[in-house]
C-alpha positions as a printed Julia matrix, in Angstrom:
76×3 Matrix{Float64}:
  97.55   61.2    95.99
  96.84   63.73   93.3
  93.1    63.15   93.08
  92.38   63.77   96.78
  92.23   67.26   98.31
  94.83   68.34  100.87
  93.83   67.68  104.46
  94.81   69.81  107.44
  94.66   68.13  110.83
  95.73   70.31  113.78
  98.03   68.75  116.35
  96.14   67.34  119.31
  98.86   68.44  121.74
  99.34   72.09  120.76
  96.06   72.55  118.85
  97.93   74.1   115.92
  99.94   76.61  117.99
 103.25   75.05  116.79
 104.8    75.03  120.27
 104.98   72.39  122.99
 103.03   72.73  126.24
 106.08   73.88  128.25
 106.63   76.77  125.84
 102.95   77.72  125.74
 102.82   77.82  129.56
 105.17   80.83  129.62
 103.25   84.11  129.45
 104.05   87.81  129.24
 101.26   90.18  130.22
  98.74   87.34  129.89
  99.8    86.17  126.41
 101.91   83.18  125.42
 104.13   83.1   122.33
 101.27   81.94  120.1
  99.11   84.82  121.34
 101.86   87.38  120.77
 102.58   86.1   117.25
  98.89   86.4   116.37
  98.94   90.16  117.1
  99.0    92.64  114.26
 101.74   95.27  114.34
  99.17   97.84  115.51
  98.04   95.56  118.33
 101.67   94.79  119.21
 102.45   98.51  119.39
  99.83   98.87  122.11
 100.76   95.58  123.82
 104.47   96.49  123.99
 103.97  100.2   124.71
 106.08   99.92  127.9
 108.94   98.22  126.02
 110.57  101.11  124.09
 112.92   99.0   121.98
 110.04   96.86  120.7
 107.52   99.71  120.46
 109.93  101.72  118.29
 110.07   98.94  115.68
 106.3    98.42  115.78
 105.75  102.17  115.34
 107.98  102.16  112.26
 105.95   99.33  110.7
 102.68  101.13  111.47
 104.07  104.4   110.06
 104.86  102.78  106.69
 101.39  101.21  106.43
 102.17   97.69  107.63
 100.11   97.82  110.82
  97.84   95.04  109.55
 100.66   92.46  109.26
 100.61   89.75  111.93
 103.87   89.24  113.84
 103.84   85.52  113.06
 102.69   85.87  109.46
 104.74   83.54  107.26
 106.62   84.94  104.29
 105.75   83.54  100.86
């Protein structure tokens, strides 16, 4: 309806994480996929410092001034 404001109701199962429980149960270094996607490129550079192929890409993004961008940030 055009006269009512939009309403956002987070999913009761995933609590807005966008992944099912089985997926969210898998962790890498204490973070699940939702946690990793919430990292900024700068935070991801530190988090993946022991993964050279990932760290190289994160370093490039930080070098060009995009360190603030979240890994899971949607494109417009």
